[in-house]
């Protein structure tokens, strides 16, 4: 389902309690990004039985449908879509994919919320048959919410050659980066990549790195950060949280099938709880349909949508 990305992405930021981007330009901490199979050392533990199951969400517009199905941004509410399907969840916002994988392997959650590209990065680390991921549902395609912001020296993708690019390690933009470079005829070895831990909302995210580090000439980020960096989508003036000369080179408006948002489930949990997993996938579809209705223009629908945005 396509969504009004800016509206619902901003809502996820609010509902998830995401910290605002710091106004100061603190030094960004860069990290290494080895294959996840070398990073994930947690042994496999069965999924915890009894009580509400932890369900990950991320900072993304499509996850509003999950919150709608749950009836709140925390525990499943009575009378919600999930509740009507006999499902009980405890939502946890987790934009650090290594953290999600840790919860998944140690049995705190049976699900991963990620993109197909992120899942491909994790396959080698999830080679135990018990945790082999099974994709059970798609939330969205990114149709503008993921953005490549560049400084004034870059006017076309071919200008990225030799430049320093920052993005979140193991995050949703890794395959977007490789696609952009490949289409421009640029090898990975021909750019310098700086990895950061966070997607947004901290000193260690791509937007903060572009503000604080003069060597960063391009950064992949989500659209609210891109709007701030580029003075509301124009050219950054250097005032407030913008970066002088920064502008949007491209976004998933023109690459709308690169980033695919999905839920995947552990193989052992699927085998033991197949009816429950199918109900979960069905409930997400119901929530997506209801969200599409709420985003129409009638006053009643707007009131219910605004109520959803204030859910806790």
CSV table of C-alpha atoms in Angstrom, one decimal:
chain,number,residue,atom,x,y,z
A,1,UNK,CA,0.0,0.0,0.0
A,2,UNK,CA,1.3,3.5,-0.9
A,3,UNK,CA,0.9,6.0,1.9
A,4,UNK,CA,1.2,9.8,2.3
A,5,UNK,CA,4.8,9.4,3.5
A,6,UNK,CA,5.4,12.8,5.0
A,7,UNK,CA,2.2,12.8,7.0
A,8,UNK,CA,2.5,9.4,8.5
A,9,UNK,CA,6.3,9.4,8.9
A,10,UNK,CA,6.0,12.6,11.0
A,11,UNK,CA,3.3,10.9,13.0
A,12,UNK,CA,5.6,7.9,13.7
A,13,UNK,CA,8.3,10.2,14.9
A,14,UNK,CA,5.8,11.8,17.4
A,15,UNK,CA,4.1,8.6,18.5
A,16,UNK,CA,7.4,6.6,19.0
A,17,UNK,CA,8.8,9.3,21.3
A,18,UNK,CA,11.7,10.0,19.0
A,19,UNK,CA,14.2,12.5,20.4
A,20,UNK,CA,14.5,15.7,18.5
A,21,UNK,CA,17.7,16.3,16.6
A,22,UNK,CA,20.2,18.2,18.7
A,23,UNK,CA,20.5,21.8,17.8
A,24,UNK,CA,24.3,21.8,18.5
A,25,UNK,CA,26.8,20.3,16.2
A,26,UNK,CA,28.4,17.6,18.4
A,27,UNK,CA,31.1,15.4,16.9
A,28,UNK,CA,29.6,12.3,15.2
A,29,UNK,CA,31.0,8.9,16.2
A,30,UNK,CA,31.6,6.7,13.2
A,31,UNK,CA,31.6,2.9,13.4
A,32,UNK,CA,32.7,-0.1,11.5
A,33,UNK,CA,30.3,-2.1,9.5
A,34,UNK,CA,31.5,-5.7,9.2
A,35,UNK,CA,29.2,-8.5,7.9
A,36,UNK,CA,26.4,-9.1,10.5
A,37,UNK,CA,27.6,-12.7,10.8
A,38,UNK,CA,30.7,-11.4,12.5
A,39,UNK,CA,28.7,-9.0,14.7
A,40,UNK,CA,25.9,-11.2,16.0
A,41,UNK,CA,27.2,-13.7,18.6
A,42,UNK,CA,24.0,-14.4,20.5
A,43,UNK,CA,23.0,-18.1,20.8
A,44,UNK,CA,19.5,-19.1,19.6
A,45,UNK,CA,16.9,-19.2,22.4
A,46,UNK,CA,13.2,-20.3,22.0
A,47,UNK,CA,10.7,-17.6,21.7
A,48,UNK,CA,9.2,-16.7,25.1
A,49,UNK,CA,5.8,-18.1,25.7
A,50,UNK,CA,3.0,-16.5,27.7
A,51,UNK,CA,2.0,-12.9,27.9
A,52,UNK,CA,2.3,-10.2,25.2
A,53,UNK,CA,4.9,-10.9,22.5
A,54,UNK,CA,7.3,-8.1,21.7
A,55,UNK,CA,6.7,-6.7,18.2
A,56,UNK,CA,9.3,-4.3,16.6
A,57,UNK,CA,8.4,-1.2,14.7
A,58,UNK,CA,10.7,1.4,13.1
A,59,UNK,CA,10.6,5.1,12.4
A,60,UNK,CA,8.6,4.8,9.2
A,61,UNK,CA,5.2,5.9,7.9
A,62,UNK,CA,4.1,2.4,7.1
A,63,UNK,CA,4.3,1.5,10.8
A,64,UNK,CA,1.3,3.6,11.6
A,65,UNK,CA,-0.7,0.7,10.3
A,66,UNK,CA,0.9,-1.5,12.9
A,67,UNK,CA,0.1,1.0,15.6
A,68,UNK,CA,-3.5,1.3,14.3
A,69,UNK,CA,-3.9,-2.5,14.4
A,70,UNK,CA,-2.5,-2.5,18.0
A,71,UNK,CA,-4.7,0.3,19.2
A,72,UNK,CA,-1.8,2.0,20.8
A,73,UNK,CA,2.0,2.6,20.5
A,74,UNK,CA,2.6,0.3,23.5
A,75,UNK,CA,0.4,-2.7,24.5
A,76,UNK,CA,-2.4,-4.1,22.5
A,77,UNK,CA,-5.6,-2.3,23.3
A,78,UNK,CA,-8.9,-3.9,24.0
A,79,UNK,CA,-11.1,-3.8,20.9
A,80,UNK,CA,-8.2,-3.2,18.5
A,81,UNK,CA,-7.7,-5.1,15.3
A,82,UNK,CA,-5.0,-7.3,16.9
A,83,UNK,CA,-7.2,-7.9,19.9
A,84,UNK,CA,-10.1,-9.1,17.7
A,85,UNK,CA,-7.7,-11.6,16.1
A,86,UNK,CA,-6.7,-12.9,19.6
A,87,UNK,CA,-3.2,-11.3,19.4
A,88,UNK,CA,-1.4,-9.6,22.2
A,89,UNK,CA,1.7,-7.5,21.5
A,90,UNK,CA,4.0,-5.1,23.2
A,91,UNK,CA,5.4,-2.7,20.5
A,92,UNK,CA,9.0,-1.7,20.7
A,93,UNK,CA,10.6,0.9,18.4
A,94,UNK,CA,14.0,-0.4,17.4
A,95,UNK,CA,15.8,1.4,14.5
A,96,UNK,CA,19.1,-0.4,15.3
A,97,UNK,CA,18.8,-3.6,13.2
A,98,UNK,CA,21.5,-5.3,15.3
A,99,UNK,CA,19.3,-4.7,18.4
A,100,UNK,CA,16.3,-6.2,16.6
A,101,UNK,CA,18.3,-9.2,15.6
A,102,UNK,CA,19.5,-9.7,19.1
A,103,UNK,CA,15.9,-9.7,20.4
A,104,UNK,CA,14.9,-12.1,17.6
A,105,UNK,CA,17.6,-14.6,18.3
A,106,UNK,CA,17.3,-14.6,22.1
A,107,UNK,CA,13.6,-15.2,21.8
A,108,UNK,CA,12.3,-11.8,23.1
A,109,UNK,CA,10.5,-11.4,19.7
A,110,UNK,CA,9.5,-13.7,17.0
A,111,UNK,CA,9.5,-11.0,14.3
A,112,UNK,CA,11.9,-8.7,12.4
A,113,UNK,CA,10.7,-5.4,11.0
A,114,UNK,CA,13.0,-4.3,8.2
A,115,UNK,CA,13.5,-3.9,4.5
A,116,UNK,CA,14.3,-6.7,2.1
A,117,UNK,CA,17.7,-5.2,1.7
A,118,UNK,CA,18.3,-5.3,5.5
A,119,UNK,CA,17.1,-8.9,5.6
A,120,UNK,CA,19.5,-9.8,2.9
A,121,UNK,CA,22.3,-8.4,5.0
A,122,UNK,CA,21.3,-10.6,7.9
A,123,UNK,CA,20.8,-13.9,6.1
A,124,UNK,CA,24.3,-15.3,6.9
A,125,UNK,CA,23.9,-14.4,10.5
A,126,UNK,CA,20.5,-16.2,10.7
A,127,UNK,CA,21.7,-19.5,9.2
A,128,UNK,CA,20.3,-21.5,12.2
A,129,UNK,CA,17.2,-23.3,10.8
A,130,UNK,CA,15.2,-22.2,13.9
A,131,UNK,CA,15.6,-18.5,13.1
A,132,UNK,CA,15.6,-18.6,9.4
A,133,UNK,CA,13.3,-15.6,8.5
A,134,UNK,CA,10.1,-16.1,6.6
A,135,UNK,CA,8.7,-12.9,5.0
A,136,UNK,CA,5.0,-12.8,5.9
A,137,UNK,CA,3.8,-9.4,4.9
A,138,UNK,CA,4.7,-6.2,3.1
A,139,UNK,CA,3.9,-2.8,4.7
A,140,UNK,CA,5.0,-0.3,2.0
A,141,UNK,CA,7.3,0.6,-0.8
A,142,UNK,CA,9.3,3.7,-0.1
A,143,UNK,CA,7.9,6.4,-2.4
A,144,UNK,CA,9.8,9.5,-1.3
A,145,UNK,CA,10.6,8.9,2.4
A,146,UNK,CA,14.2,8.0,1.7
A,147,UNK,CA,16.5,10.7,0.4
A,148,UNK,CA,20.0,11.3,-0.8
A,149,UNK,CA,21.1,14.8,0.3
A,150,UNK,CA,24.3,16.2,-1.2
A,151,UNK,CA,26.4,19.4,-0.9
A,152,UNK,CA,26.8,22.0,-3.6
A,153,UNK,CA,29.7,20.3,-5.4
A,154,UNK,CA,27.5,17.4,-6.4
A,155,UNK,CA,25.0,17.9,-9.2
A,156,UNK,CA,24.5,14.4,-10.7
A,157,UNK,CA,25.1,10.9,-9.4
A,158,UNK,CA,28.4,10.6,-11.3
A,159,UNK,CA,29.7,13.5,-9.2
A,160,UNK,CA,29.7,11.1,-6.2
A,161,UNK,CA,32.9,9.5,-7.4
A,162,UNK,CA,35.7,10.2,-4.9
A,163,UNK,CA,33.2,11.8,-2.4
A,164,UNK,CA,32.5,10.9,1.3
A,165,UNK,CA,29.0,9.4,1.9
A,166,UNK,CA,27.4,8.8,5.3
A,167,UNK,CA,24.6,6.4,6.1
A,168,UNK,CA,23.3,4.1,8.8
A,169,UNK,CA,25.2,0.8,9.2
A,170,UNK,CA,22.9,-2.2,8.4
A,171,UNK,CA,20.0,0.2,7.8
A,172,UNK,CA,17.5,0.7,5.0
A,173,UNK,CA,19.7,2.7,2.7
A,174,UNK,CA,22.6,0.3,2.1
A,175,UNK,CA,21.0,-1.3,-1.0
A,176,UNK,CA,19.9,2.2,-2.1
A,177,UNK,CA,23.5,3.3,-2.0
A,178,UNK,CA,24.8,0.3,-4.0
A,179,UNK,CA,22.0,0.8,-6.6
A,180,UNK,CA,22.7,4.5,-7.1
A,181,UNK,CA,26.5,3.9,-7.5
A,182,UNK,CA,26.0,1.0,-9.9
A,183,UNK,CA,23.6,3.0,-12.0
A,184,UNK,CA,26.2,5.8,-12.1
A,185,UNK,CA,29.0,3.4,-13.0
A,186,UNK,CA,30.8,4.0,-9.8
A,187,UNK,CA,32.5,1.2,-7.8
A,188,UNK,CA,32.2,1.1,-4.0
A,189,UNK,CA,35.9,1.4,-3.8
A,190,UNK,CA,35.6,4.8,-5.6
A,191,UNK,CA,33.8,6.4,-2.7
A,192,UNK,CA,34.5,6.8,1.0
A,193,UNK,CA,31.8,5.5,3.2
A,194,UNK,CA,31.3,6.6,6.8
A,195,UNK,CA,28.9,4.5,8.9
A,196,UNK,CA,26.8,5.7,11.8
A,197,UNK,CA,24.8,3.8,14.4
A,198,UNK,CA,21.5,5.7,14.2
A,199,UNK,CA,18.9,6.4,11.5
A,200,UNK,CA,17.7,9.7,13.0
A,201,UNK,CA,17.3,11.7,16.2
A,202,UNK,CA,20.9,11.7,17.6
A,203,UNK,CA,24.3,13.1,17.1
A,204,UNK,CA,25.2,9.8,15.5
A,205,UNK,CA,22.8,9.8,12.5
A,206,UNK,CA,23.4,10.9,8.9
A,207,UNK,CA,21.8,14.3,9.2
A,208,UNK,CA,23.9,15.1,12.3
A,209,UNK,CA,27.0,13.9,10.5
A,210,UNK,CA,26.4,16.2,7.6
A,211,UNK,CA,25.9,19.2,10.0
A,212,UNK,CA,29.0,18.5,12.0
A,213,UNK,CA,31.5,17.0,9.6
A,214,UNK,CA,32.7,19.2,6.7
A,215,UNK,CA,34.2,16.1,5.0
A,216,UNK,CA,30.7,14.6,4.5
A,217,UNK,CA,29.5,15.5,1.0
A,218,UNK,CA,26.5,13.2,0.7
A,219,UNK,CA,24.2,11.4,3.1
A,220,UNK,CA,21.2,9.0,2.9
A,221,UNK,CA,18.5,10.0,5.4
A,222,UNK,CA,14.7,9.9,5.9
A,223,UNK,CA,12.6,12.8,4.5
A,224,UNK,CA,12.0,14.8,7.7
A,225,UNK,CA,15.8,15.1,8.3
A,226,UNK,CA,16.3,15.9,4.6
A,227,UNK,CA,13.7,18.7,4.8
A,228,UNK,CA,15.6,20.3,7.7
A,229,UNK,CA,19.0,20.0,6.1
A,230,UNK,CA,17.8,21.5,2.8
A,231,UNK,CA,15.7,24.4,4.2
A,232,UNK,CA,12.4,22.6,3.6
A,233,UNK,CA,13.5,20.8,0.4
A,234,UNK,CA,15.1,23.8,-1.4
A,235,UNK,CA,18.8,24.6,-0.9
A,236,UNK,CA,20.2,24.8,2.6
A,237,UNK,CA,20.9,28.3,3.8
A,238,UNK,CA,23.0,27.4,6.8
A,239,UNK,CA,20.3,28.8,9.2
A,240,UNK,CA,18.7,26.8,11.9
A,241,UNK,CA,19.3,23.1,11.3
A,242,UNK,CA,20.1,23.4,7.6
A,243,UNK,CA,23.5,23.0,5.9
A,244,UNK,CA,24.6,25.7,3.5
A,245,UNK,CA,24.3,24.5,-0.1
A,246,UNK,CA,22.8,21.1,0.7
A,247,UNK,CA,20.1,19.9,-1.7
A,248,UNK,CA,18.2,16.8,-2.5
A,249,UNK,CA,19.9,14.9,-5.3
A,250,UNK,CA,17.3,12.1,-5.5
A,251,UNK,CA,14.7,10.2,-3.4
A,252,UNK,CA,12.6,7.1,-3.6
A,253,UNK,CA,10.0,9.1,-5.5
A,254,UNK,CA,12.0,8.2,-8.6
A,255,UNK,CA,13.2,4.8,-7.2
A,256,UNK,CA,10.0,3.5,-5.8
A,257,UNK,CA,10.7,-0.2,-5.9
A,258,UNK,CA,14.1,-0.2,-4.2
A,259,UNK,CA,13.2,-0.1,-0.6
A,260,UNK,CA,10.5,-2.7,0.4
A,261,UNK,CA,9.3,-2.7,4.0
A,262,UNK,CA,8.3,-6.1,5.4
A,263,UNK,CA,7.7,-8.2,8.5
A,264,UNK,CA,9.5,-11.6,8.8
A,265,UNK,CA,9.0,-14.3,11.4
A,266,UNK,CA,11.2,-17.0,12.8
A,267,UNK,CA,10.8,-20.4,11.1
A,268,UNK,CA,10.4,-22.3,14.4
A,269,UNK,CA,7.7,-19.8,15.6
A,270,UNK,CA,5.9,-20.0,12.3
A,271,UNK,CA,5.8,-23.8,12.5
A,272,UNK,CA,4.5,-23.8,16.1
A,273,UNK,CA,2.1,-20.9,15.7
A,274,UNK,CA,1.0,-20.9,12.1
A,275,UNK,CA,-2.6,-19.8,12.7
A,276,UNK,CA,-1.4,-16.9,14.9
A,277,UNK,CA,1.1,-15.7,12.3
A,278,UNK,CA,-1.5,-15.8,9.5
A,279,UNK,CA,-3.9,-13.8,11.8
A,280,UNK,CA,-1.1,-11.3,12.3
A,281,UNK,CA,-0.5,-10.9,8.6
A,282,UNK,CA,-4.3,-10.6,8.0
A,283,UNK,CA,-4.7,-8.0,10.7
A,284,UNK,CA,-1.9,-5.8,9.2
A,285,UNK,CA,-3.8,-5.9,5.9
A,286,UNK,CA,-7.0,-4.9,7.7
A,287,UNK,CA,-5.2,-2.0,9.4
A,288,UNK,CA,-3.7,-0.8,6.1
A,289,UNK,CA,-7.1,-0.7,4.5
A,290,UNK,CA,-8.5,1.2,7.5
A,291,UNK,CA,-5.6,3.6,7.5
A,292,UNK,CA,-6.3,4.4,3.8
A,293,UNK,CA,-9.9,5.3,4.7
A,294,UNK,CA,-8.8,7.5,7.7
A,295,UNK,CA,-6.5,9.5,5.5
A,296,UNK,CA,-9.3,10.6,3.2
A,297,UNK,CA,-10.8,14.1,3.6
A,298,UNK,CA,-14.0,13.9,5.6
A,299,UNK,CA,-14.1,15.6,9.0
A,300,UNK,CA,-15.0,12.3,10.8
A,301,UNK,CA,-12.1,10.5,9.3
A,302,UNK,CA,-9.7,13.3,10.0
A,303,UNK,CA,-10.8,13.3,13.7
A,304,UNK,CA,-10.2,9.6,14.0
A,305,UNK,CA,-6.8,9.9,12.2
A,306,UNK,CA,-5.8,12.7,14.6
A,307,UNK,CA,-6.8,10.5,17.5
A,308,UNK,CA,-4.6,7.8,16.2
A,309,UNK,CA,-1.7,10.2,16.0
A,310,UNK,CA,-2.1,11.0,19.7
A,311,UNK,CA,-2.2,7.3,20.8
A,312,UNK,CA,0.1,6.2,23.6
